[in-house]
mmCIF file of C-alpha atoms in Angstrom:
data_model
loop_
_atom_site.group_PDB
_atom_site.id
_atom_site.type_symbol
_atom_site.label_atom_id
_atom_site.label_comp_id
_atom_site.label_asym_id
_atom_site.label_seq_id
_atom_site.Cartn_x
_atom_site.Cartn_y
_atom_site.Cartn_z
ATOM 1 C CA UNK E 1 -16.150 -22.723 10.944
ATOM 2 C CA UNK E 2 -13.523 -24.051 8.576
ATOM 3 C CA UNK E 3 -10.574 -21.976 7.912
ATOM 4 C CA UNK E 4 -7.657 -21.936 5.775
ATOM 5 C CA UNK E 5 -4.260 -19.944 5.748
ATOM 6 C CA UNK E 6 -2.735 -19.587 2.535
ATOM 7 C CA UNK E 7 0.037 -17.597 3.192
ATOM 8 C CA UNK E 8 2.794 -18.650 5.959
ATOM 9 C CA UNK E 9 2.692 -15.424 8.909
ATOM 10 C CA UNK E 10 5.552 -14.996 11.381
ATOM 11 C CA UNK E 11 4.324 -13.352 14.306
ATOM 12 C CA UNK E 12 6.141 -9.946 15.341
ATOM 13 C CA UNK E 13 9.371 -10.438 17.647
ATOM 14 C CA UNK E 14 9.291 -6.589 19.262
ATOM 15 C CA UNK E 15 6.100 -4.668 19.712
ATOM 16 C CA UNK E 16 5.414 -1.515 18.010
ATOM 17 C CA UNK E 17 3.756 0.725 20.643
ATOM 18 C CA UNK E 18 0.808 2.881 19.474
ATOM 19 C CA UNK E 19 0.178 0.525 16.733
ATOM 20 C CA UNK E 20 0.285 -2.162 18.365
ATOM 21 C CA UNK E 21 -0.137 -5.078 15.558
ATOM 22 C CA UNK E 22 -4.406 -6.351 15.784
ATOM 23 C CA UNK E 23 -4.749 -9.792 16.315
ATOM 24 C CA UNK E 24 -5.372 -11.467 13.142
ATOM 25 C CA UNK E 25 -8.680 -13.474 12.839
ATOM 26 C CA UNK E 26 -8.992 -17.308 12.041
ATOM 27 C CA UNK E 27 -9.348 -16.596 8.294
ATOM 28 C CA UNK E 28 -7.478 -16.842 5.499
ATOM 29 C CA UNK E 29 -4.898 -14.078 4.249
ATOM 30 C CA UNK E 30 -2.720 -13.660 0.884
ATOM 31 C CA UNK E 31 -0.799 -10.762 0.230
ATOM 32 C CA UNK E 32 1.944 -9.640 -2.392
ATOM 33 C CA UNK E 33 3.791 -6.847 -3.017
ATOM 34 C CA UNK E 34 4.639 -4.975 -6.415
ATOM 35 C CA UNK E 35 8.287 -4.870 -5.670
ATOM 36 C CA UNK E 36 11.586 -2.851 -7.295
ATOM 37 C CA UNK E 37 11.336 -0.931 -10.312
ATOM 38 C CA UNK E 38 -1.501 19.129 -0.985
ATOM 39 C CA UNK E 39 -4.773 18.460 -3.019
ATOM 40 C CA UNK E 40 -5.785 14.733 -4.274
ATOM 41 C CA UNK E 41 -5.690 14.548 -7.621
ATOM 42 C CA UNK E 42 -9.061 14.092 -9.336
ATOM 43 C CA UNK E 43 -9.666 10.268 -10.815
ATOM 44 C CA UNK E 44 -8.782 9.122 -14.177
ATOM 45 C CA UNK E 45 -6.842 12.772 -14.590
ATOM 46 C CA UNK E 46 -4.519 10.843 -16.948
ATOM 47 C CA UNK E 47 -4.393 9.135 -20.702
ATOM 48 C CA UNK E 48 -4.093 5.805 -19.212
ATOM 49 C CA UNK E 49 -3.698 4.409 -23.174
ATOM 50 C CA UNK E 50 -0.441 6.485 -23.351
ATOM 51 C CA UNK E 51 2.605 4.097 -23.982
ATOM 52 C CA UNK E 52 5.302 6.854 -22.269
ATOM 53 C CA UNK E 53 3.643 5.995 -18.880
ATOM 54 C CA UNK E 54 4.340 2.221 -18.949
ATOM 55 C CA UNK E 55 7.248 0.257 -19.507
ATOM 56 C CA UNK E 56 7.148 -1.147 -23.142
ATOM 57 C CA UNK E 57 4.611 -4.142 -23.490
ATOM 58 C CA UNK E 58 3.429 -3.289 -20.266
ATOM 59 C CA UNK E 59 -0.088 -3.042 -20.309
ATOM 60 C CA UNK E 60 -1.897 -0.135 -18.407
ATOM 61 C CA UNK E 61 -4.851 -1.050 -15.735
ATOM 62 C CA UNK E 62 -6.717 2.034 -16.731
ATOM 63 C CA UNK E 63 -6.275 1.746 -20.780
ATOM 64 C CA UNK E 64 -9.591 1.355 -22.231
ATOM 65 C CA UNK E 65 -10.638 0.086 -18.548
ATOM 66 C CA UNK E 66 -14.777 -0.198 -18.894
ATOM 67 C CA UNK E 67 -15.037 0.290 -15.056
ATOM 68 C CA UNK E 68 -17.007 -3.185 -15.262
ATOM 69 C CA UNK E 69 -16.417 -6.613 -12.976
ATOM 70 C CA UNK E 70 -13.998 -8.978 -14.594
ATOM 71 C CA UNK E 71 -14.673 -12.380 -15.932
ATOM 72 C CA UNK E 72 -13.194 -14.101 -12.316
ATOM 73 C CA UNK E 73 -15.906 -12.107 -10.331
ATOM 74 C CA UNK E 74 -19.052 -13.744 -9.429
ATOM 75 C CA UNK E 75 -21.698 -12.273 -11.216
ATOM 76 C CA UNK E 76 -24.097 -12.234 -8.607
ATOM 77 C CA UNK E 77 -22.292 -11.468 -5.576
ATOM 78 C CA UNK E 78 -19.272 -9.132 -6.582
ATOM 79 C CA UNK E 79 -19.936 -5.604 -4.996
ATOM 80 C CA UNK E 80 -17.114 -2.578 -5.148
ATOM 81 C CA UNK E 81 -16.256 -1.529 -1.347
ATOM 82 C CA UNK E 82 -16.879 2.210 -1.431
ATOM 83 C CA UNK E 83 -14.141 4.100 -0.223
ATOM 84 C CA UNK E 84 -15.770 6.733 1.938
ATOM 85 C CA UNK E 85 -14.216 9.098 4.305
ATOM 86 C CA UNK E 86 -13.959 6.870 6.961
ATOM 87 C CA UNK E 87 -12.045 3.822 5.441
ATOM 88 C CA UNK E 88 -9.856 6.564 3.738
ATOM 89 C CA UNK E 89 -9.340 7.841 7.514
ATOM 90 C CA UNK E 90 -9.248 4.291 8.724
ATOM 91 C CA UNK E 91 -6.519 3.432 5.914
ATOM 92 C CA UNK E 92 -4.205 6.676 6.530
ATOM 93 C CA UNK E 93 -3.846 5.904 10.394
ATOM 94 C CA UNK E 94 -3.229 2.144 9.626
ATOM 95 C CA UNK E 95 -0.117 3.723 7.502
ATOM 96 C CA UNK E 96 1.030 6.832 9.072
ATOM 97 C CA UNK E 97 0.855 5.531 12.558
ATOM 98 C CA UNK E 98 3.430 2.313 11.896
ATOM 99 C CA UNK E 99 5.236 5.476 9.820
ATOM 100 C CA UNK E 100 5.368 6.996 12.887
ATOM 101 C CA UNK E 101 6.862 4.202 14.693
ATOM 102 C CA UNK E 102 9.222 3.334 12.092
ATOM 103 C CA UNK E 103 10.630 7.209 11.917
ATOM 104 C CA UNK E 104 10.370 8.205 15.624
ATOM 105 C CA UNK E 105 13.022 5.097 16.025
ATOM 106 C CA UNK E 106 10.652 3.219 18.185
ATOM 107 C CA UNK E 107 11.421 -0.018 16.132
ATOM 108 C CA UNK E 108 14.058 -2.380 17.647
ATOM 109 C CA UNK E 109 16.793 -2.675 15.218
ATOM 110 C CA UNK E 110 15.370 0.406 12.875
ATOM 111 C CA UNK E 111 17.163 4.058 12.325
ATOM 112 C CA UNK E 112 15.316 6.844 12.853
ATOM 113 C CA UNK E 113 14.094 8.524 9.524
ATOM 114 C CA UNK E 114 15.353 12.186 8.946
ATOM 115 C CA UNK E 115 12.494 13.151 6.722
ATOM 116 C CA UNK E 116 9.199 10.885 6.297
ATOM 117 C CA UNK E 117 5.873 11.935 4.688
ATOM 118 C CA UNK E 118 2.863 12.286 6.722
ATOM 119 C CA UNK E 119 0.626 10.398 3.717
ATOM 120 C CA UNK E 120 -2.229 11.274 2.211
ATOM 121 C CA UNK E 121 -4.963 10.121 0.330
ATOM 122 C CA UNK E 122 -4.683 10.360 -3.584
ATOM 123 C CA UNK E 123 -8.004 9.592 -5.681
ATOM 124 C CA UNK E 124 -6.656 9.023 -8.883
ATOM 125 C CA UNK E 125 -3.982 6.169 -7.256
ATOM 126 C CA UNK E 126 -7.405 5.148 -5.608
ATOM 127 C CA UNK E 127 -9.119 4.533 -8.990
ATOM 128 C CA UNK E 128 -6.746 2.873 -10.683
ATOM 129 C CA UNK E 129 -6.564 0.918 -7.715
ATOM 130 C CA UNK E 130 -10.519 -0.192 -7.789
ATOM 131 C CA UNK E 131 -9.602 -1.145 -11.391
ATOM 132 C CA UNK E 132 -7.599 -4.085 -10.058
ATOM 133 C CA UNK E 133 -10.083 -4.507 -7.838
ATOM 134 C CA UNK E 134 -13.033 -4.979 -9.627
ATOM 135 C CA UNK E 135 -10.964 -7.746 -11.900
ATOM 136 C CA UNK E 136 -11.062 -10.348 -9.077
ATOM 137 C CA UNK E 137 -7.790 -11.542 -9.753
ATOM 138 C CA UNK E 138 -5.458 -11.706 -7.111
ATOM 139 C CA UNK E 139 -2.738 -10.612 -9.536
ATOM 140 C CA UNK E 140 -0.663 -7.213 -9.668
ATOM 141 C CA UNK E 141 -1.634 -5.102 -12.273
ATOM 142 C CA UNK E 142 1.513 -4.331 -15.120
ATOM 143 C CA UNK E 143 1.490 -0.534 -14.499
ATOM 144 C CA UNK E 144 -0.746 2.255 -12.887
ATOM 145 C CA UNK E 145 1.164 5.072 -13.230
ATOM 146 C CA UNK E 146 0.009 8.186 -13.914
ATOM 147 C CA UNK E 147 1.256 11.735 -15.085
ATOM 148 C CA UNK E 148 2.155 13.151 -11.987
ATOM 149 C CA UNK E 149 3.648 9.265 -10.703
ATOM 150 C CA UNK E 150 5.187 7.800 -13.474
ATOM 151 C CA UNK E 151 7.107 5.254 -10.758
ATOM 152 C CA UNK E 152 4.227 4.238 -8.818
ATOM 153 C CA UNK E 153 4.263 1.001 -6.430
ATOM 154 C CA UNK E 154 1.051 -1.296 -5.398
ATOM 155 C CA UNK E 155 0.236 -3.482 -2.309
ATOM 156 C CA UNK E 156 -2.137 -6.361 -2.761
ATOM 157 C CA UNK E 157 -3.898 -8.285 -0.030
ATOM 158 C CA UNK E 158 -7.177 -10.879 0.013
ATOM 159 C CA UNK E 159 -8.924 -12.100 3.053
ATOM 160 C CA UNK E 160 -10.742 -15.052 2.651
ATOM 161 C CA UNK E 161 -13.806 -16.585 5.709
ATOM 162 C CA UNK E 162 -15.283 -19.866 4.832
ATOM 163 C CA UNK E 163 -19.067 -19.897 3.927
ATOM 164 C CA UNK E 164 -21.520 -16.876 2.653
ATOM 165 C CA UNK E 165 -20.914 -14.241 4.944
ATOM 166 C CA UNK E 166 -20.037 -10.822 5.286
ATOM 167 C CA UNK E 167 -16.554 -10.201 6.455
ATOM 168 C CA UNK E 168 -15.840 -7.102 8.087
ATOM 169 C CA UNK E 169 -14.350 -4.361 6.363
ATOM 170 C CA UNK E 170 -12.607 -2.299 8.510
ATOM 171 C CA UNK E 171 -10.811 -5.671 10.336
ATOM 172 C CA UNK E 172 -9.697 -7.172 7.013
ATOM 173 C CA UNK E 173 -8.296 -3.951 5.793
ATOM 174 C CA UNK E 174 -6.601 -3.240 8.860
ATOM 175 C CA UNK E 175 -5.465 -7.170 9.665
ATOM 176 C CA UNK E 176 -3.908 -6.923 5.832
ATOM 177 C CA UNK E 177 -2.268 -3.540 6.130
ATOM 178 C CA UNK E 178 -0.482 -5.007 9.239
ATOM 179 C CA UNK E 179 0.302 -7.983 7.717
ATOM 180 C CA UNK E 180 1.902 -6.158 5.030
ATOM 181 C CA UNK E 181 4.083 -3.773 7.760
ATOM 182 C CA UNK E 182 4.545 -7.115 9.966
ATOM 183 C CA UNK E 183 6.924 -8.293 7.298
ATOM 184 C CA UNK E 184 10.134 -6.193 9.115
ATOM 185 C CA UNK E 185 10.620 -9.162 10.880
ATOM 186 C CA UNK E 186 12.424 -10.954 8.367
ATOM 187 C CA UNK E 187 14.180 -7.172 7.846
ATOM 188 C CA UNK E 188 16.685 -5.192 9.074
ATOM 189 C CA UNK E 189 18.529 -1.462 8.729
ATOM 190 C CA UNK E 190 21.173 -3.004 6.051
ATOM 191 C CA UNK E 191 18.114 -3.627 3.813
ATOM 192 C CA UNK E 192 16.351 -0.446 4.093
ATOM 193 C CA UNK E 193 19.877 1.743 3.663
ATOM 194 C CA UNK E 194 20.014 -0.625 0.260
ATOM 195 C CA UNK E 195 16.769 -1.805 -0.768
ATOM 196 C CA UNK E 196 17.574 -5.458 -2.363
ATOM 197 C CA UNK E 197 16.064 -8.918 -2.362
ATOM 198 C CA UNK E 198 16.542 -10.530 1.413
ATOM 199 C CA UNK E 199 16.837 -14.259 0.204
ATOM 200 C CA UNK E 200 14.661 -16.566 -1.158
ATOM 201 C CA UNK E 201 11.273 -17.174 -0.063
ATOM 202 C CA UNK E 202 11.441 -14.021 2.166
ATOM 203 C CA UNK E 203 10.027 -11.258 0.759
ATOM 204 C CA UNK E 204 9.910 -7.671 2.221
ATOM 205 C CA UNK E 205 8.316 -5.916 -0.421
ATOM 206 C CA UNK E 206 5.463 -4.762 1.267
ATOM 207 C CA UNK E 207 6.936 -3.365 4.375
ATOM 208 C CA UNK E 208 9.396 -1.755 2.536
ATOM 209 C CA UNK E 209 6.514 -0.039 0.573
ATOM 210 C CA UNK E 210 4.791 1.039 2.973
ATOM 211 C CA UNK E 211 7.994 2.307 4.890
ATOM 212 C CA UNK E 212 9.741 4.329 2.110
ATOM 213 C CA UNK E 213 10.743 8.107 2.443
ATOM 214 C CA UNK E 214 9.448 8.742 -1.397
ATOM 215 C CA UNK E 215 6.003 7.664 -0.642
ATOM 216 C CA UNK E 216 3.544 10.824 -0.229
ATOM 217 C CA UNK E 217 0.361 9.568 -1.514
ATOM 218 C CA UNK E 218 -2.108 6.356 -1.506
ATOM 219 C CA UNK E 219 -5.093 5.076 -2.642
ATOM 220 C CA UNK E 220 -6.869 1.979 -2.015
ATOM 221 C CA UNK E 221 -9.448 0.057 -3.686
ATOM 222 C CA UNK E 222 -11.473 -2.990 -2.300
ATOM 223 C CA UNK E 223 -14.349 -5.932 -3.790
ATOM 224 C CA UNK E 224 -16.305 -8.354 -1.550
ATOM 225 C CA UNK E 225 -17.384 -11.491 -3.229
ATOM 226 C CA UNK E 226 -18.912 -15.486 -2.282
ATOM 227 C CA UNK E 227 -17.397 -17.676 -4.564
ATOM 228 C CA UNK E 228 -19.932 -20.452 -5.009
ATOM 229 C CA UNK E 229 -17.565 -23.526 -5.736
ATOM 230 C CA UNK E 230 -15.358 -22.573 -3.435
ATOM 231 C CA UNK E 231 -18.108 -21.808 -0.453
ATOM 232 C CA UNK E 232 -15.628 -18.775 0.489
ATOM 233 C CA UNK E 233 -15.864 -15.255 1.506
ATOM 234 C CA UNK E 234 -13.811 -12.393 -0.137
ATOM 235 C CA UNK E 235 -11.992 -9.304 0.449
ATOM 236 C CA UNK E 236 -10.045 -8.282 -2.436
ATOM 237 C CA UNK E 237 -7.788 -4.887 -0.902
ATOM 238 C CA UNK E 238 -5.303 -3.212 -3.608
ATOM 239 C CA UNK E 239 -3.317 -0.063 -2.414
ATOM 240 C CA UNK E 240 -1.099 2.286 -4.794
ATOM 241 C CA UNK E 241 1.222 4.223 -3.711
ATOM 242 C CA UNK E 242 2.975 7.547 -5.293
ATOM 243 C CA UNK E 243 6.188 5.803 -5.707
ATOM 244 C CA UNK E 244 7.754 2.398 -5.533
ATOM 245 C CA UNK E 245 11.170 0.939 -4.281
ATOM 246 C CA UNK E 246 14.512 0.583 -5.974
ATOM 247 C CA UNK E 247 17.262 -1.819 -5.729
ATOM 248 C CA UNK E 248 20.546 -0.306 -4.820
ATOM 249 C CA UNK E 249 18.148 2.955 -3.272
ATOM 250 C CA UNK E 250 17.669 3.152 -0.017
ATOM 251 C CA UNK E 251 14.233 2.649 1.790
ATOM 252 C CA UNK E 252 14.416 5.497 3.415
ATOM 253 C CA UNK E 253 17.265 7.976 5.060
ATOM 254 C CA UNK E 254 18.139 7.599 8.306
ATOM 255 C CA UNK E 255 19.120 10.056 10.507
ATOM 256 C CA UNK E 256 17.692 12.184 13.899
ATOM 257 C CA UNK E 257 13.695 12.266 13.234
ATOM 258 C CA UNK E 258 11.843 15.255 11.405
ATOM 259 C CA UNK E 259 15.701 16.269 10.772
ATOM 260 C CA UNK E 260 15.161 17.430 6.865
ATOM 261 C CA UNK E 261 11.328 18.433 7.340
ATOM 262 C CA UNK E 262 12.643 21.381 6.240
ATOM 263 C CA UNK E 263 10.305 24.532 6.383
ATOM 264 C CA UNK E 264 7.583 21.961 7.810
ATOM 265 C CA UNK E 265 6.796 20.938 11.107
ATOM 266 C CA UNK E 266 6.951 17.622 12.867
ATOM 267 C CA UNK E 267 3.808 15.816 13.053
ATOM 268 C CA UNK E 268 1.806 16.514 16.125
ATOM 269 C CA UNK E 269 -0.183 13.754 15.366
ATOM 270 C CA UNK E 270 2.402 11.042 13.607
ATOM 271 C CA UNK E 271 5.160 11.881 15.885
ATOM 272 C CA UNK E 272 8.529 11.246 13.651
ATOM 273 C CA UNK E 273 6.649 12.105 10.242
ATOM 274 C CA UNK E 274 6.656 15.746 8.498
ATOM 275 C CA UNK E 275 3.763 17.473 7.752
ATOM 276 C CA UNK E 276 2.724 19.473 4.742
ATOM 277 C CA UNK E 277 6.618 18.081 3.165
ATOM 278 C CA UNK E 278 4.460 15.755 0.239
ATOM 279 C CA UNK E 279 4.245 18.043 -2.519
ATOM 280 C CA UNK E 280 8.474 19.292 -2.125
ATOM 281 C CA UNK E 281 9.386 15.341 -2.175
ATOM 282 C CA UNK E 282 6.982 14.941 -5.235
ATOM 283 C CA UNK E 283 9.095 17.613 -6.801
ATOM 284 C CA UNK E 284 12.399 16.571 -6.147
ATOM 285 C CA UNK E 285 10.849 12.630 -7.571
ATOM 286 C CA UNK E 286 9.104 14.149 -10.479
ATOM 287 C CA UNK E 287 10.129 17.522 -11.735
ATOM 288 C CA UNK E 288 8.676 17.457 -15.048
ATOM 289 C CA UNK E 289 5.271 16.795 -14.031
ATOM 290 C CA UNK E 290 4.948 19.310 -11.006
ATOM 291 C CA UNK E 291 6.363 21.785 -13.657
ATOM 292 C CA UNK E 292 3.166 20.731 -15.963
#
């Protein structure tokens, strides 16, 4: 089987314990971050065409969005991954377990974090997310915010397998959500006490994403697709998350774990995270709209 990796991967230097990195497979990976800048809420809740939730000439993925494949999908092959309770499971212990890690100081060369979200699913971010999706494009979308995130960040990732078959679902989304957390190798505690750019041709974005104290909420999106002329396999994976990283902010606080949970507990399950704290950090990000 031929195989092709188009991005370069550095493999980890430390473990990280119960989630233990998976092996990727011989197939081909891309990812890329969007970088600086309680109940789910119900899809498309928001007036996508409003110009107040983007950033002027920014265009929004759900404005006018027809819920249709784009012109880069294969017409006859494109299908929408549905995201059914158990890849939403799947995709929640993928994150909040390397959360875990990250805030119970089990990371060489990583703080402890005082007060770290348990996440949890969000179906509108998960919409907007299939939007990108079903577009084909390995491309960040301009803006996805919504009324209740108006700072919202995004995580893209394709997995490519040479020849018409069907790639597994659950082992590309969790070999590209790992991929995305792998990148703390090429970080370190200065960056995440002041999130900036690490130097050129190393990026961090994703891990940072996925590691920051602001983030309550995801949603993910995902297509499958054969491109003909190519004679490759597809996974198209696009995550949003409730809020996005900021240079000169830090990635998270550091300090003795479950420290500022506050009146919440400590995560039986995600040892290091807080439980239940998502909704009084969405208020504290966004006061307007959890006033609404």
């Amino acid at each position: 089987m031929k195989t092709r990796t188009e991005t370069s991967f550095t493999a980890p230097r430390h473990g990280l314990g119960w989630c233990a990195l998976v092996a990727l497979s011989a197939v081909a990976l891309v990812i890329a971050p969007i970088g600086v800048c309680s109940a789910a809420a119900s899809p498309d809740a928001s007036d996508y065409c409003d110009p107040a939730l983007c950033k002027p000439n920014h265009a929004h993925i759900g404005c006018n969005a027809t819920g249709q494949f784009g012109e880069l999908c294969p017409a006859q092959t494109t299908q929408l991954v549905p995201m059914e309770q158990p890849l939403k499971d799947l995709i929640l212990k993928l994150h909040n377990g390397l959360r875990s890690e990250l805030a119970g100081g089990k990371m060489d060369g990583f703080a402890a974090a005082e007060r770290m979200a348990v996440l949890e699913w969000d179906d509108e971010l998960a919409s907007l997310a299939e939007h990108n999706a079903r577009t084909c494009q390995y491309l960040h979308d301009e803006c996805r915010s919504t009324e209740r995130y108006r700072n919202a960040g995004q995580n893209i990732g394709r997995k490519s397998q040479a020849g018409n078959v069907t790639i597994d679902l659950e082992r590309a989304i969790t070999d590209l959500t790992n991929k995305w957390w792998q990148e703390y190798v090429e970080s370190n505690q200065t960056v995440m006490d002041d999130y900036r750019a690490v130097g050129e041709g190393v990026d961090v974005g994703h891990f940072a994403q996925m590691a920051s104290d602001r983030v309550t909420k995801v949603g993910c999106g995902a297509t499958s697709y054969y491109h003909e002329a190519r004679k490759r396999s597809y996974v198209y994976y696009v995550c949003n998350y409730s809020h996005s990283n900021e240079h000169g902010q830090p990635v998270y606080r550091k300090g003795t774990q479950c420290a500022q949970c506050a009146e919440t507990k400590c995560s039986p399950t995600f040892p290091g995270l807080c439980e239940g704290i998502g909704d009084a950090i969405d208020k504290e990000l966004y006061p307007a709209a959890s006033a609404s």
